[in-house]
Short mmCIF file of C-alpha atoms in Angstrom, two decimals:
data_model
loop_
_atom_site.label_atom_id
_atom_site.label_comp_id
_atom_site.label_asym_id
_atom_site.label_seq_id
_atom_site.Cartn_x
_atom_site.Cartn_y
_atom_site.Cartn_z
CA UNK A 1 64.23 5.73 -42.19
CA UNK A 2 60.69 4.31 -40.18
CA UNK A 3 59.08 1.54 -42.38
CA UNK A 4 56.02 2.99 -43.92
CA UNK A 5 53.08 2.34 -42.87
CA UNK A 6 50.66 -0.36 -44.99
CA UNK A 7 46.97 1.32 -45.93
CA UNK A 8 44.98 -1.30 -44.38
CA UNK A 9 46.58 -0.01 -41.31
CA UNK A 10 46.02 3.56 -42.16
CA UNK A 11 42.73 2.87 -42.69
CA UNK A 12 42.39 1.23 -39.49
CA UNK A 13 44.18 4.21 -37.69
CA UNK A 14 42.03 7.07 -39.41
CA UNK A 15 38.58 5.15 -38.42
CA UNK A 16 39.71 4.70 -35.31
CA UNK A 17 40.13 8.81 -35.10
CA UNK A 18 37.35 9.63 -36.73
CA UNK A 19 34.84 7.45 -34.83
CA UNK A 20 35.97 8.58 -31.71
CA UNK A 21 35.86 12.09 -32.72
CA UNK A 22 32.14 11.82 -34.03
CA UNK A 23 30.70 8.44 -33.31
CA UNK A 24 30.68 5.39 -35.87
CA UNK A 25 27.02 6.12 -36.34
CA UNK A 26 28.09 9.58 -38.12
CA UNK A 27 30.84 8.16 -40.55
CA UNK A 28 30.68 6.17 -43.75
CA UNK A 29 33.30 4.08 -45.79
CA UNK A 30 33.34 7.47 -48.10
CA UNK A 31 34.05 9.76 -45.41
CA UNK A 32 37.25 7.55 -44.28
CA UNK A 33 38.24 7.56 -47.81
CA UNK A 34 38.01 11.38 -48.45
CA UNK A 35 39.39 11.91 -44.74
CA UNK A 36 42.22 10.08 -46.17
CA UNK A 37 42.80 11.31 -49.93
CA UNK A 38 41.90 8.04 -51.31
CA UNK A 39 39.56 6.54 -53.29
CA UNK A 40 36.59 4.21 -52.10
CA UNK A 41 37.84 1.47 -54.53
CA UNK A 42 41.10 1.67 -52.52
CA UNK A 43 39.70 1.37 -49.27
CA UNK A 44 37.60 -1.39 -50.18
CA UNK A 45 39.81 -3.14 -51.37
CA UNK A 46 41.87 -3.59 -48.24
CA UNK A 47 37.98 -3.73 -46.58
CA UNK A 48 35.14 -4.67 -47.78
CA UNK A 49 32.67 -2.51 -45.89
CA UNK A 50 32.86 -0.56 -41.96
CA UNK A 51 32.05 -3.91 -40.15
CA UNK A 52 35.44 -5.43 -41.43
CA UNK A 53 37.29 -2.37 -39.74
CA UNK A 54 35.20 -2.47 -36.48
CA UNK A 55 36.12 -5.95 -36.76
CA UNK A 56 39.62 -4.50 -36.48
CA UNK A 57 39.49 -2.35 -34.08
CA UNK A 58 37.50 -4.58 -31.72
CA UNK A 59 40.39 -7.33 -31.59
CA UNK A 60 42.76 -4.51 -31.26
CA UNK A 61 40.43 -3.30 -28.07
CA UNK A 62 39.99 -6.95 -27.10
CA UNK A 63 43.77 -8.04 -27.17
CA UNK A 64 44.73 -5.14 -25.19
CA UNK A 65 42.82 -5.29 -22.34
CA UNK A 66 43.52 -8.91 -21.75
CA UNK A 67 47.14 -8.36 -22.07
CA UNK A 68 46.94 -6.32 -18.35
CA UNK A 69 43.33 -7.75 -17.22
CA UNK A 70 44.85 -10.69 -15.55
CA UNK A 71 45.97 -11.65 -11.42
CA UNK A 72 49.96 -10.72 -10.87
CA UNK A 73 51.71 -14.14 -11.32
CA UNK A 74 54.19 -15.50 -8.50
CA UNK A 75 53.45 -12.92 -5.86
CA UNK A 76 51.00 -11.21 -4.03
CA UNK A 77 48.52 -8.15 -5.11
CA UNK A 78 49.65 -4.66 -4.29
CA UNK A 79 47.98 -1.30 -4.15
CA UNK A 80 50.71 -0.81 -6.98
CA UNK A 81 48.93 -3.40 -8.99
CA UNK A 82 45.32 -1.73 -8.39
CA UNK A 83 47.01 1.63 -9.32
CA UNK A 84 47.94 -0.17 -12.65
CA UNK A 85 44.44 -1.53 -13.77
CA UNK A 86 43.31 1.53 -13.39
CA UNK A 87 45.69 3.40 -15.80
CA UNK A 88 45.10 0.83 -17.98
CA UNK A 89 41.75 0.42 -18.37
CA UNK A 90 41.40 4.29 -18.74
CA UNK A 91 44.02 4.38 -21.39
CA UNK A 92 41.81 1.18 -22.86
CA UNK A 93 38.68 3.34 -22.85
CA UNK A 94 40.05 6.32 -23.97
CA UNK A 95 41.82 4.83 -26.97
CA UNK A 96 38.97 3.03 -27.83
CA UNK A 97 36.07 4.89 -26.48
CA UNK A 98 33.84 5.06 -29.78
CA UNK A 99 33.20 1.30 -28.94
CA UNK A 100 31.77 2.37 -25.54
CA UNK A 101 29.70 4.79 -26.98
CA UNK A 102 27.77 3.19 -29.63
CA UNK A 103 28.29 -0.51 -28.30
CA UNK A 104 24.59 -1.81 -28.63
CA UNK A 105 24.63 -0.10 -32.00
CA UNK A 106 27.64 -2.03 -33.08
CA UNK A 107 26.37 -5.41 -31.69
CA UNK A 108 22.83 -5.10 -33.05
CA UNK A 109 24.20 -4.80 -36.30
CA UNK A 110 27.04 -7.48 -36.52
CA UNK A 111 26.07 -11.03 -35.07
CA UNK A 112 29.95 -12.40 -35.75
CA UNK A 113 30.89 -9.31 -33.44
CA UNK A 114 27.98 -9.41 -30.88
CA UNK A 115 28.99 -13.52 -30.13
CA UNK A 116 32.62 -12.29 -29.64
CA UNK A 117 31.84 -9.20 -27.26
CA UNK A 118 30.08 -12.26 -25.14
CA UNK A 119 32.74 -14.14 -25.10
CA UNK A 120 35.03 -11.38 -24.16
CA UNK A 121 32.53 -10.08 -21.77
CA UNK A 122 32.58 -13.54 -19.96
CA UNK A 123 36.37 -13.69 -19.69
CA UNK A 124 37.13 -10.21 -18.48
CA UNK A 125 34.39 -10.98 -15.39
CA UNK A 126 36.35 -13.94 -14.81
CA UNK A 127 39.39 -12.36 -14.57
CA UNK A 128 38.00 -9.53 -12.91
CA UNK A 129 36.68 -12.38 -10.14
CA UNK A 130 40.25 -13.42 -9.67
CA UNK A 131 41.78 -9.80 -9.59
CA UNK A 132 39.82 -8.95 -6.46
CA UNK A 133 40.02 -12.82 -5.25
CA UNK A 134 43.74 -11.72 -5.15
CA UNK A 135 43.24 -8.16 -3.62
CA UNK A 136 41.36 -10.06 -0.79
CA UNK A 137 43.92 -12.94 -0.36
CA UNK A 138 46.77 -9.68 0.08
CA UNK A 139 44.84 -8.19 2.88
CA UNK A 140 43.69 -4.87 0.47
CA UNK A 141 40.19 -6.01 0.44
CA UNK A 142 38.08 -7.89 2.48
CA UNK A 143 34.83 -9.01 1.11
CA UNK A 144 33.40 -12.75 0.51
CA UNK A 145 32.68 -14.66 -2.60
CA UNK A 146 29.44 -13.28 -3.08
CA UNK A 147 30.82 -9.81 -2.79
CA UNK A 148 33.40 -10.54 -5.03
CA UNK A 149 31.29 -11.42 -7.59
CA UNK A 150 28.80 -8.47 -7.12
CA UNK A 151 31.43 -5.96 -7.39
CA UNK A 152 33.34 -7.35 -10.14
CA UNK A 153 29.54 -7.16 -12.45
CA UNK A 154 28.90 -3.85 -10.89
CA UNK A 155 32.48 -3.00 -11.54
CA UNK A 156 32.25 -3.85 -15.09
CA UNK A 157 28.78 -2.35 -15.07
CA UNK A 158 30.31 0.74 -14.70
CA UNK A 159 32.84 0.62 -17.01
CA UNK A 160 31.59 -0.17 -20.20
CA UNK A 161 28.57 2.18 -19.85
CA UNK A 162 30.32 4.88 -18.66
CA UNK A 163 30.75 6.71 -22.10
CA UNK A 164 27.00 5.94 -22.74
CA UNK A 165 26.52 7.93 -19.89
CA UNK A 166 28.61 11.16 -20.57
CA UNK A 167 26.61 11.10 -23.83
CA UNK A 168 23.68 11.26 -22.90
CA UNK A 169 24.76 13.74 -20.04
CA UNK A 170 26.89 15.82 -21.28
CA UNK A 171 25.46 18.61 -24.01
CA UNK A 172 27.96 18.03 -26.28
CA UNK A 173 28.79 14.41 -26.69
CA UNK A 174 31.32 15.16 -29.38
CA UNK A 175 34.34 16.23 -27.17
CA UNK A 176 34.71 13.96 -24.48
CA UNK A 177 37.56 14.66 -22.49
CA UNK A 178 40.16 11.84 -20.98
CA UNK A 179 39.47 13.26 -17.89
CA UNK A 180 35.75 12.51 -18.04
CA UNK A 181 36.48 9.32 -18.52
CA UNK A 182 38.30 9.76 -15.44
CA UNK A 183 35.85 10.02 -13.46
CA UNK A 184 34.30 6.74 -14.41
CA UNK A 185 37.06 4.67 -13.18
CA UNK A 186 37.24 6.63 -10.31
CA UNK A 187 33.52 5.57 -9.55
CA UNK A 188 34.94 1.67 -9.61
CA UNK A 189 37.30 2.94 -6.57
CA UNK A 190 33.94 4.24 -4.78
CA UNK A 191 32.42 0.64 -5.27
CA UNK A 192 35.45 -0.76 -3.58
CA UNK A 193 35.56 1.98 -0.52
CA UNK A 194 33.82 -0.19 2.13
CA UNK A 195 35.67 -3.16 1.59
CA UNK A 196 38.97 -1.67 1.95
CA UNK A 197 41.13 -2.98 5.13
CA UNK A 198 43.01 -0.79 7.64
CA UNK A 199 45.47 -1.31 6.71
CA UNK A 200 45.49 -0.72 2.98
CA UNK A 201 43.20 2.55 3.69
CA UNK A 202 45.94 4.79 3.51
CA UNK A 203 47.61 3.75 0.19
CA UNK A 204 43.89 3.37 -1.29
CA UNK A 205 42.95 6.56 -0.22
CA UNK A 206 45.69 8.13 -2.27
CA UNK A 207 44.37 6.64 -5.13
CA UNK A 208 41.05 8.43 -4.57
CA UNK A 209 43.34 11.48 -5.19
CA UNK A 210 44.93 10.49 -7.83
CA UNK A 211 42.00 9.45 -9.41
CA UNK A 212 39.34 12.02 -8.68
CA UNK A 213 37.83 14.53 -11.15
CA UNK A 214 34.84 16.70 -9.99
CA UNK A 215 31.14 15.24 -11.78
CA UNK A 216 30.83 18.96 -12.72
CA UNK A 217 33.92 18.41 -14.68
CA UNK A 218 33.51 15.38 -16.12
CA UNK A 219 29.67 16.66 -17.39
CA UNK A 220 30.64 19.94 -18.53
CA UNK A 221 34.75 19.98 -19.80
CA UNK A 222 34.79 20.40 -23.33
CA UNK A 223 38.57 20.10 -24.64
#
């Protein structure tokens, strides 16, 4: 019989649905609650207001990505091991894609959780450096340190505004599609294209593939 599940972490689940469904802007402490049968006085007292469960979430979002957002240990890079950050960080923004979308929101209006996004903005571009240091060192890219650092900020650019974007874009922001999101990661890959070596061009160029959903797609799929 599977261990039930604790209401704090119900909670946490159910926000984390309904925020990316329709934005953390559009629901309230009392829309979680009825959304879950329960009473307000129940939810707050496993939280004391939405902050505390953003709060949450974000360390859940945080502790992910740094668990793959790191240089292979031991060995050399691989196209593999590009093909892997990838996946991940798509199944990160996915997953978590409310954050994405109303980011500035959330930051303007929680100082503890702005100073933490900083930090964790300053470690994943440091870790980012070293990822593509170590794509370089393997012979899959070839770019200096200036590069380096200029892709990895334009890299992350991309990536944490890419939701923004489809919002904004897309006429109905409400049903953003995995595969829209897609698309953003596969714009990272574009970034890299001219710095790609012979001879990784082949096994890069599959990833453009993989990776590749038409813009019209991406702007227009509702699912």
């Amino acid at each position: 019989m599977a261990p039930r599940i604790k209401t704090s972490e119900r909670i946490v689940q159910n926000s984390l649905e309904l925020f990316n469904q329709q934005g953390e802007r559009s629901i309230s402490t009392n829309h979680i609650a009825a959304h879950m049968e329960i009473s307000p006085g129940n939810l707050y007292y496993h939280f004391p207001n939405k902050q505390a469960i953003i709060a949450v979430l974000f360390s859940e979002y945080e502790a992910l990505v740094e668990s793959f957002l790191r240089p292979p240990q031991g060995r050399a890079a691989t196209v593999e091991d590009k093909r892997f950050y990838l996946k991940e960080l798509l199944s990160a923004m996915w997953r978590y894609r409310f954050l994405h979308r109303d980011l500035e929101h959330l930051l303007d209006n929680d100082v503890e959780l702005a100073a933490r996004y900083r930090r964790f903005s300053q470690r994943c571009l440091i870790q980012g450096t070293a990822i593509y240091a170590g794509f370089v060192d393997a012979g899959i890219l070839c770019m200096d340190e200036v590069q380096i650092e200029s892709l990895t900020l334009n890299a992350w650019i991309i990536l944490t505004s890419w939701v923004r974007f489809l919002c904004t874009t897309r006429e109905n922001s409400n049903h953003l599609s995995e595969q829209a999101i897609k698309r953003g990661v596969y714009q990272v890959l574009v970034l890299e294209a001219g710095f790609v070596t012979e001879q990784a061009r082949e096994a890069v160029n599959a990833l453009f593939e993989e990776f590749y959903v038409p813009l019209a797609q991406a702007l227009e799929e509702v699912q």
